[in-house]
Amino acid sequence: MKKVSLSIAAVTVAAMGLGSASAADLGKVYKKAPPVEVVSPWDVAFGASIMSNYVFRGITQSNKNASVAAYFEPRYNINPNLQLYAGVAGESISFTNRAAAEIDVYAGIRPTFGAFAFDFGVWGYLYPGGQCFDNGGAPGTTVCPDANANLAGPAFNVMKKDVSFYEVYGKVNYTFNDYFAMGGNVFYSPNFLNTGADGTYASITAKLTAPSTLFGTSGIGAYVSGEFGRQWLGTSDAFYGTTFAAPGFAGPFPNGIKYDDYNTWNVGVGFTYKVFTLDLRYSGTDLSKAGCNAFTSDYTAQQTGSFSAINPGGFGSKWCGDQFIAKLSADVTLGALK
């Protein structure tokens, strides 16, 4: 009987142990898993800046005065190597037609393959609030469609009410290492600044980033960057044509003028701290004062004897050439946009 009792007890204990183990195992199997964090594919970048001079491809857009700018860019990350984006930006300007501002709208796609980063898209430049400016309404020379002829400065320059246009573009950047990168850009517009002339711009860029320890543990970063580009321009429509010739030059060109192509370059140094960047840059072009006046319709152009086939009046513009730009900007990127 004792042996039997012991056997029964042993079986009972084993059964209890098995039951406890089974309950523990079942508890592990059916325990609720912790929630999985879902990362949104959306993010957004935005920022603002103030600059001493707004220069676009070597030509001031702000009459060499200060300008402010801002942008907002939502982005959708299809995967870590493919991003869609769209954005809107604005800059203060000073144009002959007295446009209120430059408003940019753009969209594109950014694929990445290893060290190569590409960018393809379309960029629209809008200039609301402009007025049509002609040469004062001298007999037979009024070009504005309305009756309110205006005197566009001492050079009697002309400019359309709306100079909005768009460009398609492709960019590539190759990052060699943490310190050095190079890139290339191509932009094309079938109607640059609504002049009737097509425009193609191509450039190469380079950027050298200093080691993060350059300024110790201050958090200040630094870089040196530069760009060399060339702007090709076609022939304008009749609005910008000339009805007389400069002394010693062929003409006139009543149906439109062939704008001068030109080279442009810039080089500068920048300093970064958290979201802030201070960029100090020199910009230049080889566009002559005569070619610059014909292309920009500069309302501040002066008589400099800068005669050419497309600039028969001899007025020259200082909107091109050597310029210095100091720019302070703040840029923020927020992830998981909902």
One Martini backbone bead per residue (centre of mass of N, CA, C, O) as a GRO file, in nm:
protein
  338
    1MET     BB    1   0.057   0.063  -0.020
    2LYS     BB    2   0.295   0.254  -0.004
    3LYS     BB    3   0.389   0.220  -0.290
    4VAL     BB    4   0.129   0.313  -0.421
    5SER     BB    5   0.113   0.591  -0.293
    6LEU     BB    6   0.377   0.694  -0.408
    7SER     BB    7   0.301   0.664  -0.703
    8ILE     BB    8   0.056   0.846  -0.699
    9ALA     BB    9   0.205   1.098  -0.601
   10ALA     BB   10   0.403   1.117  -0.832
   11VAL     BB   11   0.192   1.147  -1.052
   12THR     BB   12   0.060   1.400  -0.939
   13VAL     BB   13   0.306   1.583  -0.945
   14ALA     BB   14   0.363   1.553  -1.249
   15ALA     BB   15   0.089   1.660  -1.340
   16MET     BB   16   0.119   1.938  -1.213
   17GLY     BB   17   0.373   2.015  -1.362
   18LEU     BB   18   0.255   1.987  -1.646
   19GLY     BB   19   0.029   2.189  -1.606
   20SER     BB   20   0.212   2.435  -1.550
   21ALA     BB   21   0.376   2.426  -1.809
   22SER     BB   22   0.140   2.452  -2.004
   23ALA     BB   23   0.039   2.724  -1.902
   24ALA     BB   24   0.299   2.880  -1.962
   25ASP     BB   25   0.312   2.820  -2.263
   26LEU     BB   26   0.036   2.941  -2.333
   27GLY     BB   27   0.103   3.221  -2.232
   28LYS     BB   28   0.329   3.277  -2.447
   29VAL     BB   29   0.164   3.231  -2.709
   30TYR     BB   30  -0.084   3.454  -2.613
   31LYS     BB   31   0.078   3.691  -2.595
   32LYS     BB   32   0.079   4.020  -2.645
   33ALA     BB   33   0.207   4.208  -2.874
   34PRO     BB   34   0.381   4.464  -2.943
   35PRO     BB   35   0.364   4.747  -3.092
   36VAL     BB   36   0.408   4.865  -3.419
   37GLU     BB   37   0.594   5.100  -3.565
   38VAL     BB   38   0.475   5.345  -3.790
   39VAL     BB   39   0.623   5.484  -4.070
   40SER     BB   40   0.603   5.755  -4.242
   41PRO     BB   41   0.653   5.856  -4.585
   42TRP     BB   42   0.635   6.139  -4.475
   43ASP     BB   43   0.766   6.471  -4.540
   44VAL     BB   44   0.905   6.804  -4.447
   45ALA     BB   45   1.024   7.104  -4.599
   46PHE     BB   46   1.153   7.418  -4.457
   47GLY     BB   47   1.211   7.782  -4.519
   48ALA     BB   48   1.439   8.070  -4.476
   49SER     BB   49   1.561   8.395  -4.613
   50ILE     BB   50   1.840   8.631  -4.625
   51MET     BB   51   1.967   8.869  -4.873
   52SER     BB   52   2.170   9.106  -5.032
   53ASN     BB   53   2.133   8.930  -5.313
   54TYR     BB   54   1.947   8.827  -5.593
   55VAL     BB   55   2.096   8.557  -5.773
   56PHE     BB   56   2.055   8.444  -6.124
   57ARG     BB   57   2.283   8.334  -6.317
   58GLY     BB   58   2.450   8.622  -6.261
   59ILE     BB   59   2.166   8.779  -6.207
   60THR     BB   60   1.994   9.019  -6.084
   61GLN     BB   61   1.655   9.037  -5.914
   62SER     BB   62   1.707   9.307  -5.695
   63ASN     BB   63   1.895   9.545  -5.774
   64LYS     BB   64   2.120   9.481  -5.549
   65ASN     BB   65   1.927   9.401  -5.324
   66ALA     BB   66   1.750   9.292  -5.088
   67SER     BB   67   1.621   8.957  -4.997
   68VAL     BB   68   1.344   8.737  -4.962
   69ALA     BB   69   1.277   8.389  -4.855
   70ALA     BB   70   1.065   8.090  -4.922
   71TYR     BB   71   0.967   7.740  -4.827
   72PHE     BB   72   0.763   7.441  -4.931
   73GLU     BB   73   0.821   7.063  -4.892
   74PRO     BB   74   0.665   6.794  -4.973
   75ARG     BB   75   0.726   6.429  -4.909
   76TYR     BB   76   0.759   6.101  -5.075
   77ASN     BB   77   0.867   5.778  -4.960
   78ILE     BB   78   0.877   5.492  -5.120
   79ASN     BB   79   1.183   5.465  -5.051
   80PRO     BB   80   1.513   5.512  -4.962
   81ASN     BB   81   1.560   5.559  -5.309
   82LEU     BB   82   1.261   5.713  -5.336
   83GLN     BB   83   1.140   6.045  -5.427
   84LEU     BB   84   0.869   6.259  -5.384
   85TYR     BB   85   0.790   6.605  -5.495
   86ALA     BB   86   0.672   6.930  -5.370
   87GLY     BB   87   0.650   7.299  -5.425
   88VAL     BB   88   0.694   7.626  -5.265
   89ALA     BB   89   0.808   7.961  -5.356
   90GLY     BB   90   0.968   8.283  -5.253
   91GLU     BB   91   1.061   8.615  -5.390
   92SER     BB   92   1.210   8.913  -5.386
   93ILE     BB   93   1.187   9.179  -5.634
   94SER     BB   94   1.325   9.386  -5.930
   95PHE     BB   95   1.137   9.484  -6.194
   96THR     BB   96   1.035   9.661  -6.463
   97ASN     BB   97   0.719   9.552  -6.435
   98ARG     BB   98   0.654   9.539  -6.119
   99ALA     BB   99   0.656   9.284  -5.988
  100ALA     BB  100   0.578   9.154  -5.679
  101ALA     BB  101   0.696   8.852  -5.738
  102GLU     BB  102   0.841   8.535  -5.688
  103ILE     BB  103   0.678   8.229  -5.786
  104ASP     BB  104   0.732   7.890  -5.699
  105VAL     BB  105   0.667   7.583  -5.879
  106TYR     BB  106   0.719   7.228  -5.794
  107ALA     BB  107   0.830   6.899  -5.932
  108GLY     BB  108   0.944   6.552  -5.847
  109ILE     BB  109   1.228   6.318  -5.864
  110ARG     BB  110   1.444   6.106  -5.630
  111PRO     BB  111   1.695   5.909  -5.717
  112THR     BB  112   1.903   5.638  -5.572
  113PHE     BB  113   2.253   5.516  -5.648
  114GLY     BB  114   2.426   5.513  -5.411
  115ALA     BB  115   2.632   5.785  -5.485
  116PHE     BB  116   2.384   5.853  -5.660
  117ALA     BB  117   2.195   6.161  -5.719
  118PHE     BB  118   1.878   6.233  -5.841
  119ASP     BB  119   1.691   6.495  -6.043
  120PHE     BB  120   1.348   6.531  -6.158
  121GLY     BB  121   1.170   6.811  -6.327
  122VAL     BB  122   0.952   7.098  -6.262
  123TRP     BB  123   0.964   7.465  -6.312
  124GLY     BB  124   0.782   7.747  -6.192
  125TYR     BB  125   0.769   8.097  -6.292
  126LEU     BB  126   0.607   8.355  -6.112
  127TYR     BB  127   0.478   8.709  -6.199
  128PRO     BB  128   0.290   8.895  -6.032
  129GLY     BB  129   0.173   9.229  -6.099
  130GLY     BB  130   0.233   9.323  -6.375
  131GLN     BB  131   0.349   9.553  -6.630
  132CYS     BB  132   0.340   9.715  -6.921
  133PHE     BB  133   0.646   9.813  -7.088
  134ASP     BB  134   0.758  10.093  -7.265
  135ASN     BB  135   0.895  10.381  -7.458
  136GLY     BB  136   0.635  10.606  -7.420
  137GLY     BB  137   0.476  10.633  -7.706
  138ALA     BB  138   0.599  10.676  -7.957
  139PRO     BB  139   0.561  10.704  -8.271
  140GLY     BB  140   0.538  10.367  -8.368
  141THR     BB  141   0.650  10.229  -8.061
  142THR     BB  142   0.423  10.097  -7.934
  143VAL     BB  143   0.384   9.771  -7.749
  144CYS     BB  144   0.155   9.793  -7.575
  145PRO     BB  145  -0.183   9.697  -7.566
  146ASP     BB  146  -0.230   9.934  -7.401
  147ALA     BB  147  -0.272  10.285  -7.333
  148ASN     BB  148  -0.047  10.266  -7.095
  149ALA     BB  149   0.223  10.413  -7.128
  150ASN     BB  150   0.570  10.360  -7.032
  151LEU     BB  151   0.863  10.468  -6.862
  152ALA     BB  152   1.153  10.251  -6.860
  153GLY     BB  153   1.350  10.451  -6.809
  154PRO     BB  154   1.635  10.586  -6.968
  155ALA     BB  155   1.641  10.327  -7.184
  156PHE     BB  156   1.358  10.248  -7.299
  157ASN     BB  157   1.250   9.991  -7.195
  158VAL     BB  158   1.106   9.663  -7.230
  159MET     BB  159   0.807   9.486  -7.085
  160LYS     BB  160   0.617   9.250  -6.992
  161LYS     BB  161   0.365   9.173  -6.784
  162ASP     BB  162   0.430   8.859  -6.844
  163VAL     BB  163   0.724   8.641  -6.738
  164SER     BB  164   0.636   8.365  -6.727
  165PHE     BB  165   0.776   8.027  -6.665
  166TYR     BB  166   0.939   7.714  -6.765
  167GLU     BB  167   1.121   7.417  -6.643
  168VAL     BB  168   1.325   7.152  -6.717
  169TYR     BB  169   1.504   6.894  -6.520
  170GLY     BB  170   1.847   6.774  -6.443
  171LYS     BB  171   2.019   6.590  -6.181
  172VAL     BB  172   2.356   6.526  -6.040
  173ASN     BB  173   2.514   6.346  -5.759
  174TYR     BB  174   2.848   6.278  -5.628
  175THR     BB  175   2.965   6.088  -5.350
  176PHE     BB  176   3.278   6.014  -5.241
  177ASN     BB  177   3.244   6.136  -4.946
  178ASP     BB  178   3.217   6.322  -4.652
  179TYR     BB  179   3.377   6.578  -4.822
  180PHE     BB  180   3.300   6.504  -5.136
  181ALA     BB  181   3.127   6.667  -5.421
  182MET     BB  182   2.957   6.621  -5.743
  183GLY     BB  183   2.790   6.796  -6.027
  184GLY     BB  184   2.493   6.819  -6.248
  185ASN     BB  185   2.310   7.050  -6.478
  186VAL     BB  186   1.979   7.075  -6.651
  187PHE     BB  187   1.800   7.332  -6.832
  188TYR     BB  188   1.466   7.387  -6.990
  189SER     BB  189   1.318   7.641  -7.212
  190PRO     BB  190   1.084   7.750  -7.460
  191ASN     BB  191   1.024   8.040  -7.272
  192PHE     BB  192   1.215   8.265  -7.159
  193LEU     BB  193   1.055   8.501  -6.984
  194ASN     BB  194   0.852   8.536  -7.222
  195THR     BB  195   1.030   8.616  -7.499
  196GLY     BB  196   1.048   8.353  -7.715
  197ALA     BB  197   1.301   8.229  -7.598
  198ASP     BB  198   1.507   7.990  -7.562
  199GLY     BB  199   1.651   7.784  -7.280
  200THR     BB  200   1.987   7.676  -7.172
  201TYR     BB  201   2.118   7.513  -6.876
  202ALA     BB  202   2.461   7.443  -6.768
  203SER     BB  203   2.632   7.260  -6.494
  204ILE     BB  204   2.891   7.256  -6.247
  205THR     BB  205   2.969   7.103  -5.926
  206ALA     BB  206   3.114   7.174  -5.591
  207LYS     BB  207   3.189   7.011  -5.261
  208LEU     BB  208   3.354   7.101  -4.948
  209THR     BB  209   3.364   6.934  -4.641
  210ALA     BB  210   3.430   6.975  -4.329
  211PRO     BB  211   3.520   6.864  -4.052
  212SER     BB  212   3.345   6.846  -3.750
  213THR     BB  213   3.627   6.933  -3.586
  214LEU     BB  214   3.722   7.218  -3.672
  215PHE     BB  215   3.538   7.355  -3.412
  216GLY     BB  216   3.514   7.122  -3.244
  217THR     BB  217   3.227   7.127  -3.009
  218SER     BB  218   3.032   7.362  -3.134
  219GLY     BB  219   2.868   7.266  -3.415
  220ILE     BB  220   3.033   7.381  -3.643
  221GLY     BB  221   3.020   7.416  -3.987
  222ALA     BB  222   3.185   7.362  -4.318
  223TYR     BB  223   3.220   7.510  -4.658
  224VAL     BB  224   3.301   7.462  -5.011
  225SER     BB  225   3.169   7.618  -5.315
  226GLY     BB  226   3.079   7.560  -5.673
  227GLU     BB  227   3.011   7.713  -6.009
  228PHE     BB  228   2.973   7.623  -6.364
  229GLY     BB  229   2.808   7.802  -6.636
  230ARG     BB  230   2.567   7.792  -6.921
  231GLN     BB  231   2.379   8.026  -7.126
  232TRP     BB  232   2.131   7.959  -7.361
  233LEU     BB  233   1.991   8.172  -7.626
  234GLY     BB  234   1.754   8.285  -7.822
  235THR     BB  235   1.488   8.429  -7.997
  236SER     BB  236   1.283   8.668  -7.989
  237ASP     BB  237   1.020   8.842  -8.015
  238ALA     BB  238   0.880   9.137  -8.137
  239PHE     BB  239   0.863   9.293  -7.868
  240TYR     BB  240   1.205   9.289  -7.859
  241GLY     BB  241   1.255   9.446  -8.094
  242THR     BB  242   1.423   9.637  -8.347
  243THR     BB  243   1.402   9.954  -8.550
  244PHE     BB  244   1.717   9.992  -8.515
  245ALA     BB  245   2.059  10.072  -8.555
  246ALA     BB  246   2.373  10.048  -8.477
  247PRO     BB  247   2.666  10.175  -8.514
  248GLY     BB  248   2.822   9.931  -8.716
  249PHE     BB  249   2.557   9.753  -8.722
  250ALA     BB  250   2.341   9.529  -8.768
  251GLY     BB  251   2.015   9.608  -8.909
  252PRO     BB  252   1.734   9.559  -8.802
  253PHE     BB  253   1.503   9.368  -8.549
  254PRO     BB  254   1.166   9.345  -8.557
  255ASN     BB  255   1.130   9.012  -8.491
  256GLY     BB  256   1.392   9.000  -8.315
  257ILE     BB  257   1.642   8.889  -8.079
  258LYS     BB  258   1.964   8.764  -8.023
  259TYR     BB  259   2.078   8.647  -7.757
  260ASP     BB  260   2.330   8.624  -7.543
  261ASP     BB  261   2.557   8.418  -7.452
  262TYR     BB  262   2.674   8.278  -7.126
  263ASN     BB  263   2.883   8.288  -6.851
  264THR     BB  264   2.890   8.138  -6.516
  265TRP     BB  265   2.983   8.202  -6.163
  266ASN     BB  266   3.060   8.047  -5.835
  267VAL     BB  267   3.194   8.122  -5.498
  268GLY     BB  268   3.208   7.973  -5.158
  269VAL     BB  269   3.129   8.009  -4.806
  270GLY     BB  270   3.017   7.803  -4.526
  271PHE     BB  271   2.802   7.807  -4.226
  272THR     BB  272   2.698   7.578  -3.968
  273TYR     BB  273   2.402   7.571  -3.730
  274LYS     BB  274   2.204   7.353  -3.727
  275VAL     BB  275   1.956   7.528  -3.916
  276PHE     BB  276   2.194   7.714  -3.998
  277THR     BB  277   2.309   7.939  -4.275
  278LEU     BB  278   2.616   8.089  -4.388
  279ASP     BB  279   2.656   8.258  -4.705
  280LEU     BB  280   2.954   8.339  -4.899
  281ARG     BB  281   2.942   8.502  -5.230
  282TYR     BB  282   3.069   8.482  -5.560
  283SER     BB  283   2.966   8.645  -5.871
  284GLY     BB  284   2.973   8.579  -6.236
  285THR     BB  285   3.019   8.720  -6.573
  286ASP     BB  286   3.050   8.762  -6.951
  287LEU     BB  287   2.836   8.970  -6.979
  288SER     BB  288   2.763   9.238  -7.124
  289LYS     BB  289   2.614   9.540  -7.090
  290ALA     BB  290   2.454   9.514  -7.352
  291GLY     BB  291   2.346   9.222  -7.318
  292CYS     BB  292   2.213   9.275  -7.042
  293ASN     BB  293   2.011   9.492  -7.130
  294ALA     BB  294   1.861   9.326  -7.349
  295PHE     BB  295   1.771   9.092  -7.147
  296THR     BB  296   1.656   9.261  -6.879
  297SER     BB  297   1.542   9.556  -6.898
  298ASP     BB  298   1.684   9.771  -6.739
  299TYR     BB  299   1.571  10.054  -6.546
  300THR     BB  300   1.892  10.151  -6.467
  301ALA     BB  301   2.012  10.211  -6.720
  302GLN     BB  302   2.297  10.354  -6.886
  303GLN     BB  303   2.490  10.566  -7.062
  304THR     BB  304   2.795  10.383  -7.208
  305GLY     BB  305   2.841  10.295  -7.511
  306SER     BB  306   2.685   9.999  -7.542
  307PHE     BB  307   2.709   9.885  -7.835
  308SER     BB  308   2.486   9.680  -8.041
  309ALA     BB  309   2.284   9.499  -8.235
  310ILE     BB  310   2.076   9.456  -7.968
  311ASN     BB  311   2.198   9.761  -7.853
  312PRO     BB  312   2.153  10.061  -8.005
  313GLY     BB  313   2.149  10.278  -7.754
  314GLY     BB  314   2.407  10.227  -7.541
  315PHE     BB  315   2.300  10.086  -7.300
  316GLY     BB  316   2.394   9.984  -6.964
  317SER     BB  317   2.429   9.702  -6.745
  318LYS     BB  318   2.479   9.601  -6.380
  319TRP     BB  319   2.332   9.312  -6.333
  320CYS     BB  320   2.594   9.201  -6.417
  321GLY     BB  321   2.856   9.033  -6.300
  322ASP     BB  322   3.004   9.133  -6.028
  323GLN     BB  323   2.907   8.969  -5.713
  324PHE     BB  324   2.773   8.984  -5.378
  325ILE     BB  325   2.667   8.725  -5.134
  326ALA     BB  326   2.463   8.729  -4.842
  327LYS     BB  327   2.336   8.434  -4.658
  328LEU     BB  328   2.055   8.365  -4.440
  329SER     BB  329   1.948   8.041  -4.320
  330ALA     BB  330   1.656   7.821  -4.260
  331ASP     BB  331   1.633   7.455  -4.211
  332VAL     BB  332   1.361   7.212  -4.214
  333THR     BB  333   1.296   6.863  -4.115
  334LEU     BB  334   0.998   6.664  -4.109
  335GLY     BB  335   0.878   6.374  -3.999
  336ALA     BB  336   0.593   6.204  -4.012
  337LEU     BB  337   0.364   6.305  -4.187
  338LYS     BB  338  -0.013   6.352  -4.121
   0.00000   0.00000   0.00000
